mmCIF file of C-alpha atoms in Angstrom:
data_model
loop_
_atom_site.group_PDB
_atom_site.id
_atom_site.type_symbol
_atom_site.label_atom_id
_atom_site.label_comp_id
_atom_site.label_asym_id
_atom_site.label_seq_id
_atom_site.Cartn_x
_atom_site.Cartn_y
_atom_site.Cartn_z
ATOM 1 C CA MET A 462 0.000 0.000 0.000
ATOM 2 C CA ASP A 463 1.378 3.373 -1.039
ATOM 3 C CA LEU A 464 0.127 5.791 1.638
ATOM 4 C CA GLN A 465 1.360 8.894 -0.171
ATOM 5 C CA ALA A 466 -0.526 8.004 -3.364
ATOM 6 C CA LEU A 467 -3.595 7.070 -1.309
ATOM 7 C CA ARG A 468 -3.595 10.407 0.537
ATOM 8 C CA LYS A 469 -3.066 12.342 -2.697
ATOM 9 C CA SER A 470 -5.941 10.534 -4.446
ATOM 10 C CA ILE A 471 -8.223 11.183 -1.457
ATOM 11 C CA LEU A 472 -7.338 14.881 -1.422
ATOM 12 C CA ASP A 473 -7.731 15.247 -5.200
ATOM 13 C CA SER A 474 -10.852 13.126 -5.739
ATOM 14 C CA THR A 475 -13.030 13.883 -2.731
ATOM 15 C CA ARG A 476 -16.031 16.151 -3.327
ATOM 16 C CA LEU A 477 -16.714 18.244 -0.270
ATOM 17 C CA THR A 478 -20.035 19.979 0.351
ATOM 18 C CA PHE A 479 -20.815 22.146 3.343
ATOM 19 C CA VAL A 480 -24.187 22.480 5.025
ATOM 20 C CA ARG A 481 -25.537 24.060 8.176
ATOM 21 C CA SER A 482 -25.031 21.865 11.183
ATOM 22 C CA GLY A 483 -27.342 21.303 14.120
ATOM 23 C CA GLY A 484 -26.196 21.069 17.697
ATOM 24 C CA LYS A 485 -24.031 23.441 19.716
ATOM 25 C CA GLY A 486 -23.327 26.933 18.524
ATOM 26 C CA GLY A 487 -26.416 28.967 19.384
ATOM 27 C CA GLN A 488 -27.409 31.501 16.748
ATOM 28 C CA ASN A 489 -24.155 30.856 14.890
ATOM 29 C CA VAL A 490 -25.520 27.436 13.792
ATOM 30 C CA ASN A 491 -28.116 29.176 11.638
ATOM 31 C CA LYS A 492 -25.534 31.295 9.799
ATOM 32 C CA VAL A 493 -22.435 29.177 9.217
ATOM 33 C CA SER A 494 -22.123 25.986 7.154
ATOM 34 C CA THR A 495 -19.744 23.922 9.264
ATOM 35 C CA LYS A 496 -20.991 20.386 8.586
ATOM 36 C CA VAL A 497 -18.881 18.612 5.959
ATOM 37 C CA HIS A 498 -20.252 15.962 3.623
ATOM 38 C CA ALA A 499 -17.416 14.173 1.795
ATOM 39 C CA GLU A 500 -17.930 11.853 -1.196
ATOM 40 C CA LEU A 501 -15.087 9.833 -2.682
ATOM 41 C CA PRO A 502 -15.577 7.716 -5.818
ATOM 42 C CA PHE A 503 -13.989 4.370 -4.935
ATOM 43 C CA SER A 504 -12.795 3.893 -8.515
ATOM 44 C CA LEU A 505 -10.519 6.956 -8.171
ATOM 45 C CA VAL A 506 -8.712 5.669 -5.076
ATOM 46 C CA GLU A 507 -5.044 5.030 -5.878
ATOM 47 C CA GLY A 508 -2.154 3.510 -3.962
ATOM 48 C CA LEU A 509 -3.743 0.085 -3.448
ATOM 49 C CA SER A 510 -2.655 -3.194 -4.990
ATOM 50 C CA GLU A 511 -5.290 -5.269 -6.796
ATOM 51 C CA GLN A 512 -5.648 -7.603 -3.811
ATOM 52 C CA GLU A 513 -6.028 -4.665 -1.404
ATOM 53 C CA ARG A 514 -8.518 -2.973 -3.731
ATOM 54 C CA GLU A 515 -10.659 -6.125 -3.934
ATOM 55 C CA ALA A 516 -10.521 -6.649 -0.153
ATOM 56 C CA ALA A 517 -11.528 -3.015 0.417
ATOM 57 C CA ARG A 518 -14.352 -3.268 -2.113
ATOM 58 C CA LEU A 519 -15.757 -6.335 -0.336
ATOM 59 C CA LYS A 520 -15.456 -4.878 3.172
ATOM 60 C CA LEU A 521 -16.835 -1.458 2.190
ATOM 61 C CA ASP A 522 -19.705 -2.904 0.139
ATOM 62 C CA SER A 523 -22.310 -1.677 2.640
ATOM 63 C CA VAL A 524 -20.733 1.816 2.720
ATOM 64 C CA ILE A 525 -20.365 2.348 -1.045
ATOM 65 C CA ASN A 526 -23.544 3.841 -2.542
ATOM 66 C CA LYS A 527 -25.088 3.030 -5.939
ATOM 67 C CA ASP A 528 -22.900 5.691 -7.603
ATOM 68 C CA GLY A 529 -19.772 3.898 -6.350
ATOM 69 C CA CYS A 530 -18.903 6.570 -3.779
ATOM 70 C CA ILE A 531 -17.901 6.315 -0.142
ATOM 71 C CA SER A 532 -19.588 9.129 1.769
ATOM 72 C CA ILE A 533 -19.015 10.550 5.235
ATOM 73 C CA SER A 534 -20.669 13.406 7.125
ATOM 74 C CA VAL A 535 -18.834 15.179 9.938
ATOM 75 C CA ASP A 536 -20.183 17.830 12.277
ATOM 76 C CA ASP A 537 -18.022 17.092 15.322
ATOM 77 C CA GLU A 538 -16.483 20.555 15.574
ATOM 78 C CA ARG A 539 -17.819 24.095 15.230
ATOM 79 C CA ASP A 540 -15.150 24.939 12.652
ATOM 80 C CA GLN A 541 -15.459 23.992 8.983
ATOM 81 C CA SER A 542 -11.734 23.450 8.408
ATOM 82 C CA LEU A 543 -11.443 21.097 11.392
ATOM 83 C CA ASN A 544 -14.445 19.101 10.167
ATOM 84 C CA ARG A 545 -12.884 18.932 6.684
ATOM 85 C CA GLY A 546 -9.669 17.460 8.111
ATOM 86 C CA ILE A 547 -11.614 14.966 10.225
ATOM 87 C CA ALA A 548 -13.656 13.846 7.200
ATOM 88 C CA LEU A 549 -10.561 13.290 5.054
ATOM 89 C CA SER A 550 -8.751 11.379 7.803
ATOM 90 C CA ARG A 551 -11.822 9.196 8.424
ATOM 91 C CA LEU A 552 -12.030 8.361 4.728
ATOM 92 C CA GLU A 553 -8.351 7.438 4.739
ATOM 93 C CA GLY A 554 -8.751 5.351 7.890
ATOM 94 C CA LYS A 555 -11.748 3.486 6.493
ATOM 95 C CA ILE A 556 -9.925 2.621 3.290
ATOM 96 C CA ILE A 557 -6.720 1.557 5.073
ATOM 97 C CA GLN A 558 -8.673 -0.601 7.534
ATOM 98 C CA ALA A 559 -10.685 -2.252 4.767
ATOM 99 C CA ALA A 560 -7.674 -2.837 2.499
ATOM 100 C CA ARG A 561 -5.639 -4.586 5.179
ATOM 101 C CA ILE A 562 -5.205 -8.249 4.294
ATOM 102 C CA SER A 563 -4.730 -10.421 7.372
ATOM 103 C CA PRO A 564 -2.304 -13.314 7.046
ATOM 104 C CA ARG A 565 -3.765 -16.808 6.982
ATOM 105 C CA ARG A 566 -3.704 -18.623 10.298
ATOM 106 C CA LYS A 567 -1.221 -21.461 10.539
ATOM 107 C CA LYS A 568 -2.727 -24.500 12.208
ATOM 108 C CA THR A 569 -0.708 -25.747 15.161
ATOM 109 C CA LYS A 570 -0.891 -28.787 17.387
ATOM 110 C CA PRO A 571 -0.605 -28.679 21.170
ATOM 111 C CA SER A 572 2.838 -29.668 22.434
ATOM 112 C CA ARG A 573 3.413 -32.914 24.289
ATOM 113 C CA ALA A 574 4.061 -31.028 27.543
ATOM 114 C CA SER A 575 0.830 -29.044 27.248
ATOM 115 C CA LYS A 576 -1.153 -32.264 26.647
ATOM 116 C CA GLU A 577 0.427 -33.785 29.762
ATOM 117 C CA ARG A 578 -0.366 -30.659 31.840
ATOM 118 C CA ARG A 579 -3.981 -30.749 30.690
ATOM 119 C CA LEU A 580 -4.365 -34.457 31.512
ATOM 120 C CA LYS A 581 -2.719 -33.970 34.921
ATOM 121 C CA ALA A 582 -5.119 -31.107 35.744
ATOM 122 C CA LYS A 583 -8.084 -33.246 34.650
ATOM 123 C CA LYS A 584 -6.892 -36.117 36.835
ATOM 124 C CA LEU A 585 -6.534 -33.824 39.879
ATOM 125 C CA ARG A 586 -10.004 -32.359 39.340
ATOM 126 C CA SER A 587 -11.472 -35.849 38.929
ATOM 127 C CA GLU A 588 -9.879 -37.053 42.178
ATOM 128 C CA LEU A 589 -11.122 -33.977 44.026
ATOM 129 C CA LYS A 590 -14.690 -34.510 42.879
ATOM 130 C CA SER A 591 -14.679 -38.247 43.511
ATOM 131 C CA SER A 592 -13.379 -37.668 47.056
ATOM 132 C CA ARG A 593 -16.313 -35.309 47.700
ATOM 133 C CA ALA A 594 -18.873 -37.887 46.611
ATOM 134 C CA GLY A 595 -17.866 -40.347 49.320
ATOM 135 C CA ARG A 596 -18.241 -37.811 52.146
ATOM 136 C CA HIS A 597 -21.807 -36.729 51.520
ATOM 137 C CA SER A 598 -23.441 -39.949 50.467
ATOM 138 C CA ILE A 599 -26.578 -40.846 52.387
ATOM 139 C CA SER A 600 -27.440 -44.494 52.804
ATOM 140 C CA PHE A 601 -30.955 -45.817 53.382
#
């Protein structure tokens, strides 16, 4: 994964729109468009290998809309530029997370010593329980 190319493609290809945000801000909320809506066409994302691109496409399937865009809305802050930075970093984070390919798990067998420890613990537990049974038995 080429992070520099990924960041550049996100910066260049993302369409940002600004709308008025609800929440904190008092009368200022009604005047200033601080909420950021970011749309990134997934086809324009660069810096991913074919395997990473396919993995990201599968994992982000529920997030990608019918136009093929990943969209995010951010109104965390009361400042438009801060919200813009948050939106871009969230897009980047989503793509990086989705493109990560986890290595296949190698099957292992328990070692001989661990098998012996397990059997010894089972034997001790069995003896403990069987010794309890003799103490509390009621005969008629």
